[in-house]
Structures are given as structure tokens and as C-alpha cells.
mmCIF file of C-alpha atoms in Angstrom:
data_model
loop_
_atom_site.group_PDB
_atom_site.id
_atom_site.type_symbol
_atom_site.label_atom_id
_atom_site.label_comp_id
_atom_site.label_asym_id
_atom_site.label_seq_id
_atom_site.Cartn_x
_atom_site.Cartn_y
_atom_site.Cartn_z
ATOM 1 C CA UNK A 299 425.131 206.923 110.123
ATOM 2 C CA UNK A 300 425.180 203.085 109.939
ATOM 3 C CA UNK A 301 426.838 202.970 113.311
ATOM 4 C CA UNK A 302 424.052 205.211 114.759
ATOM 5 C CA UNK A 303 421.419 202.695 113.405
ATOM 6 C CA UNK A 304 423.412 199.673 114.755
ATOM 7 C CA UNK A 305 423.483 201.432 118.178
ATOM 8 C CA UNK A 306 419.837 202.011 118.299
ATOM 9 C CA UNK A 307 419.053 198.495 117.124
ATOM 10 C CA UNK A 308 421.302 197.118 119.904
ATOM 11 C CA UNK A 309 419.634 199.231 122.460
ATOM 12 C CA UNK A 310 416.275 198.079 121.419
ATOM 13 C CA UNK A 311 417.444 194.455 121.504
ATOM 14 C CA UNK A 312 418.671 194.857 124.986
ATOM 15 C CA UNK A 313 415.468 196.429 126.139
ATOM 16 C CA UNK A 314 413.395 193.718 124.562
ATOM 17 C CA UNK A 315 415.464 190.946 126.039
ATOM 18 C CA UNK A 316 415.229 192.156 129.654
ATOM 19 C CA UNK A 317 411.714 190.732 130.372
ATOM 20 C CA UNK A 318 412.929 187.319 128.889
ATOM 21 C CA UNK A 319 416.046 187.461 131.210
ATOM 22 C CA UNK A 320 413.753 188.168 134.193
ATOM 23 C CA UNK A 321 411.447 185.202 133.295
ATOM 24 C CA UNK A 322 414.314 182.863 132.992
ATOM 25 C CA UNK A 323 415.797 183.971 136.349
ATOM 26 C CA UNK A 324 412.416 183.697 138.084
ATOM 27 C CA UNK A 325 411.614 184.833 141.572
ATOM 28 C CA UNK A 326 413.913 184.121 144.518
ATOM 29 C CA UNK A 327 412.129 181.313 146.560
ATOM 30 C CA UNK A 328 413.093 180.745 150.163
ATOM 31 C CA UNK A 329 416.371 182.593 150.017
ATOM 32 C CA UNK A 330 417.734 180.812 146.997
ATOM 33 C CA UNK A 331 419.714 183.242 144.881
ATOM 34 C CA UNK A 332 420.542 180.801 142.094
ATOM 35 C CA UNK A 333 417.503 181.636 139.906
ATOM 36 C CA UNK A 334 416.203 178.087 139.737
ATOM 37 C CA UNK A 335 413.236 178.486 142.021
ATOM 38 C CA UNK A 336 410.787 179.322 139.260
ATOM 39 C CA UNK A 337 410.464 181.290 136.031
ATOM 40 C CA UNK A 338 410.683 180.230 132.521
ATOM 41 C CA UNK A 339 413.182 177.313 133.118
ATOM 42 C CA UNK A 340 410.976 175.554 135.664
ATOM 43 C CA UNK A 341 407.836 176.229 133.748
ATOM 44 C CA UNK A 342 409.468 174.380 130.784
ATOM 45 C CA UNK A 343 410.703 171.643 133.007
ATOM 46 C CA UNK A 344 414.322 172.484 132.507
ATOM 47 C CA UNK A 345 415.343 173.270 136.100
ATOM 48 C CA UNK A 346 416.386 170.862 138.732
ATOM 49 C CA UNK A 347 413.163 169.998 140.811
ATOM 50 C CA UNK A 348 415.186 168.900 143.748
ATOM 51 C CA UNK A 349 416.505 172.418 144.185
ATOM 52 C CA UNK A 350 412.951 173.912 144.157
ATOM 53 C CA UNK A 351 411.394 174.291 147.603
ATOM 54 C CA UNK A 352 408.396 171.773 148.103
ATOM 55 C CA UNK A 353 405.986 174.722 148.613
ATOM 56 C CA UNK A 354 406.910 176.131 145.328
ATOM 57 C CA UNK A 355 406.484 172.859 143.512
ATOM 58 C CA UNK A 356 402.994 172.399 144.961
ATOM 59 C CA UNK A 357 402.054 175.990 143.963
ATOM 60 C CA UNK A 358 403.374 175.345 140.415
ATOM 61 C CA UNK A 359 401.412 172.159 140.228
ATOM 62 C CA UNK A 360 398.117 173.867 141.227
ATOM 63 C CA UNK A 361 398.752 176.707 138.852
ATOM 64 C CA UNK A 362 399.500 174.583 135.785
ATOM 65 C CA UNK A 363 396.807 174.879 133.227
ATOM 66 C CA UNK A 364 395.012 171.848 131.890
ATOM 67 C CA UNK A 365 391.677 170.962 130.503
ATOM 68 C CA UNK A 366 388.909 170.951 132.986
ATOM 69 C CA UNK A 367 387.185 167.787 133.431
ATOM 70 C CA UNK A 368 383.579 168.114 132.209
ATOM 71 C CA UNK A 369 380.792 165.614 132.646
ATOM 72 C CA UNK A 370 379.171 164.321 129.570
ATOM 73 C CA UNK A 371 375.678 165.457 128.719
ATOM 74 C CA UNK A 372 373.607 163.467 126.284
ATOM 75 C CA UNK A 373 370.639 165.153 124.526
ATOM 76 C CA UNK A 374 367.710 164.019 122.521
ATOM 77 C CA UNK A 375 366.095 166.796 120.624
ATOM 78 C CA UNK A 376 363.128 167.200 118.317
ATOM 79 C CA UNK A 377 363.157 169.187 115.101
ATOM 80 C CA UNK A 378 363.555 172.877 114.953
ATOM 81 C CA UNK A 379 359.996 174.369 114.482
ATOM 82 C CA UNK A 380 358.682 177.765 113.555
ATOM 83 C CA UNK A 381 355.383 179.554 113.766
ATOM 84 C CA UNK A 382 354.239 182.121 111.158
ATOM 85 C CA UNK A 383 353.892 184.702 113.933
ATOM 86 C CA UNK A 384 357.765 184.828 114.264
ATOM 87 C CA UNK A 385 358.613 182.159 116.799
ATOM 88 C CA UNK A 386 361.222 179.415 116.505
ATOM 89 C CA UNK A 387 361.779 176.685 118.983
ATOM 90 C CA UNK A 388 363.565 173.272 119.576
ATOM 91 C CA UNK A 389 362.928 171.183 122.688
ATOM 92 C CA UNK A 390 365.334 168.548 124.106
ATOM 93 C CA UNK A 391 365.684 166.127 126.981
ATOM 94 C CA UNK A 392 369.148 166.197 128.486
ATOM 95 C CA UNK A 393 370.889 163.560 130.712
ATOM 96 C CA UNK A 394 374.129 163.774 132.624
ATOM 97 C CA UNK A 395 375.699 162.736 135.921
ATOM 98 C CA UNK A 396 372.641 160.689 136.724
ATOM 99 C CA UNK A 397 370.162 163.469 136.254
ATOM 100 C CA UNK A 398 367.598 164.369 133.558
ATOM 101 C CA UNK A 399 366.055 167.611 132.654
ATOM 102 C CA UNK A 400 364.298 169.551 129.776
ATOM 103 C CA UNK A 401 365.363 172.388 127.830
ATOM 104 C CA UNK A 402 363.733 174.465 125.007
ATOM 105 C CA UNK A 403 365.689 176.874 122.817
ATOM 106 C CA UNK A 404 363.821 179.603 121.307
ATOM 107 C CA UNK A 405 363.836 182.875 119.355
ATOM 108 C CA UNK A 406 360.814 185.230 119.576
ATOM 109 C CA UNK A 407 360.624 187.761 116.786
ATOM 110 C CA UNK A 408 356.835 188.140 117.059
ATOM 111 C CA UNK A 409 357.213 191.536 118.520
ATOM 112 C CA UNK A 410 355.341 190.668 121.776
ATOM 113 C CA UNK A 411 356.185 188.958 124.984
ATOM 114 C CA UNK A 412 354.933 185.339 125.136
ATOM 115 C CA UNK A 413 354.454 182.691 127.882
ATOM 116 C CA UNK A 414 356.095 179.208 127.630
ATOM 117 C CA UNK A 415 355.346 176.090 129.659
ATOM 118 C CA UNK A 416 357.984 173.377 129.469
ATOM 119 C CA UNK A 417 356.959 169.897 130.736
ATOM 120 C CA UNK A 418 359.315 166.778 131.174
ATOM 121 C CA UNK A 419 357.558 163.540 131.450
ATOM 122 C CA UNK A 420 359.374 160.512 132.732
ATOM 123 C CA UNK A 421 358.825 156.857 133.785
ATOM 124 C CA UNK A 422 356.118 155.977 136.281
ATOM 125 C CA UNK A 423 354.068 159.155 135.665
ATOM 126 C CA UNK A 424 356.721 161.484 136.867
ATOM 127 C CA UNK A 425 356.257 165.057 135.536
ATOM 128 C CA UNK A 426 358.172 168.285 136.049
ATOM 129 C CA UNK A 427 356.723 171.516 134.654
ATOM 130 C CA UNK A 428 358.046 175.056 134.578
ATOM 131 C CA UNK A 429 356.756 178.390 133.243
ATOM 132 C CA UNK A 430 359.043 180.853 131.522
ATOM 133 C CA UNK A 431 358.563 184.410 130.270
ATOM 134 C CA UNK A 432 359.646 184.719 126.643
ATOM 135 C CA UNK A 433 360.858 188.209 125.843
ATOM 136 C CA UNK A 434 360.291 189.782 122.378
ATOM 137 C CA UNK A 435 363.429 190.239 120.407
ATOM 138 C CA UNK A 436 365.835 188.599 118.043
ATOM 139 C CA UNK A 437 368.079 187.181 120.710
ATOM 140 C CA UNK A 438 368.002 183.441 121.345
ATOM 141 C CA UNK A 439 366.783 182.258 124.734
ATOM 142 C CA UNK A 440 366.120 179.060 126.664
ATOM 143 C CA UNK A 441 363.614 177.691 129.158
ATOM 144 C CA UNK A 442 364.907 174.841 131.395
ATOM 145 C CA UNK A 443 363.396 172.659 133.942
ATOM 146 C CA UNK A 444 365.224 171.793 137.269
ATOM 147 C CA UNK A 445 367.349 168.731 137.053
ATOM 148 C CA UNK A 446 366.006 165.572 138.601
ATOM 149 C CA UNK A 447 367.428 162.061 139.465
ATOM 150 C CA UNK A 448 367.255 159.838 136.374
ATOM 151 C CA UNK A 449 365.077 156.819 136.736
ATOM 152 C CA UNK A 450 364.739 154.146 134.109
ATOM 153 C CA UNK A 451 366.185 154.483 130.613
ATOM 154 C CA UNK A 452 366.641 157.798 128.779
ATOM 155 C CA UNK A 453 364.116 156.669 126.148
ATOM 156 C CA UNK A 454 361.508 156.858 128.965
ATOM 157 C CA UNK A 455 361.668 160.685 129.009
ATOM 158 C CA UNK A 456 360.078 163.190 126.730
ATOM 159 C CA UNK A 457 359.664 166.966 126.871
ATOM 160 C CA UNK A 458 357.116 169.332 125.374
ATOM 161 C CA UNK A 459 357.212 173.229 125.225
ATOM 162 C CA UNK A 460 354.104 175.222 124.515
ATOM 163 C CA UNK A 461 354.406 178.818 123.562
ATOM 164 C CA UNK A 462 351.260 180.985 123.977
ATOM 165 C CA UNK A 463 350.008 184.607 123.861
ATOM 166 C CA UNK A 464 349.731 185.826 127.551
ATOM 167 C CA UNK A 465 346.180 187.139 127.479
ATOM 168 C CA UNK A 466 342.821 185.811 128.618
ATOM 169 C CA UNK A 467 342.588 183.466 125.645
ATOM 170 C CA UNK A 468 346.133 182.085 125.911
ATOM 171 C CA UNK A 469 346.208 181.271 122.157
ATOM 172 C CA UNK A 470 348.806 178.563 121.519
ATOM 173 C CA UNK A 471 351.354 179.650 118.894
ATOM 174 C CA UNK A 472 353.683 176.679 118.879
ATOM 175 C CA UNK A 473 354.181 173.266 120.467
ATOM 176 C CA UNK A 474 357.610 171.798 120.340
ATOM 177 C CA UNK A 475 358.560 168.287 121.431
ATOM 178 C CA UNK A 476 361.788 166.379 122.127
ATOM 179 C CA UNK A 477 360.697 163.182 120.477
ATOM 180 C CA UNK A 478 359.777 162.732 116.991
ATOM 181 C CA UNK A 479 357.784 159.804 115.730
ATOM 182 C CA UNK A 480 359.729 156.971 114.204
ATOM 183 C CA UNK A 481 359.503 156.990 110.409
ATOM 184 C CA UNK A 482 357.017 154.546 109.108
ATOM 185 C CA UNK A 483 358.015 152.106 106.500
ATOM 186 C CA UNK A 484 355.943 151.381 103.607
#
């Protein structure tokens, strides 16, 4: 009976090692039958690169994973605010790659759809404004202005989001800003 178990174990071991053997051998590039054209050895840098066809080296270099370069985005955000009617919001000015824009994060649990107006004010009287529909629900959302070319210093920009009831009165529920006043000493 032990011989039977050993035989089954050996069979399982052989079956499990076949994919590894195939990965080590790799595909046959440009008629090379020596198994050094790709596979596990070349991906680990253990094969002789001079024996790998130039096209295969270029394809491997393009396919190699690496961290994607991401541009840095700086943000200046105001405090997280909430309204008794079930609305939470935080508004920010973002800057990256020579562009500035505004963004307001919100959660609307009021049970009704709302309107939002997000305004970004910049140096020299520059203003960008966008309207956003704010759906009712517990899921977070965001309202964002288009990006514009940065002018002056980042401190010269501010953003304000106003959330209101979409009816004839347009009752304001919450105003959220990107800049908070500096603390007063005294």
C-alpha cells in the first residue's frame, strides 16, 4: 500500500512540475531550439542575452512591469463640513503639471437630489464655475471644475462649493470652501 501512495505522489509531482519545465524552456524564438529565447530563465535574467534575438529583447523590455510615472498633485482643502439635512462636503484646490482646478467631495443622505455650484477663483479676477447634479444616496461623489493653466502662486487660488435645494427658492444647505482662515493669536 505504501508503494501505491508513493506512485500516486510521484505522478502528482510530475504533473505539477510540467508547467514549470515549460516556463523554464520558454518559447522557441526565431528557430532557436535551445530554450534560451524566453521563459523563466530570461525573465529572471539568467539566460545569455546575446543568444536572444533583438526583437525578443525589445518585446521583453516593453512588457516588463514597473511603476507607472505619475505626476504629483498638490491639494489645499478646507475642513469637512456637514449640514443637519444630511449633507457632508469638503472642497479643495488642486494643482499639478502646471494646471489648477477645484474639486468638492460630498455625500448626500438628505433623501433628495440637490444642485451644487463649484467656483474656483484665481489671481487677476480669473474665475471658473461649474454646476453639478448631486444625487441622493449614501455613496460619496465629487464635483470638479475643468483644469486651467496655473497663474501666480498656489495661495492665489480658492474654491467654494454651494449645495442647494433645486426648487424656485434654491435654499442653500451648505457652503464649503478650500481655504480656512488663519488662526488668530491672542
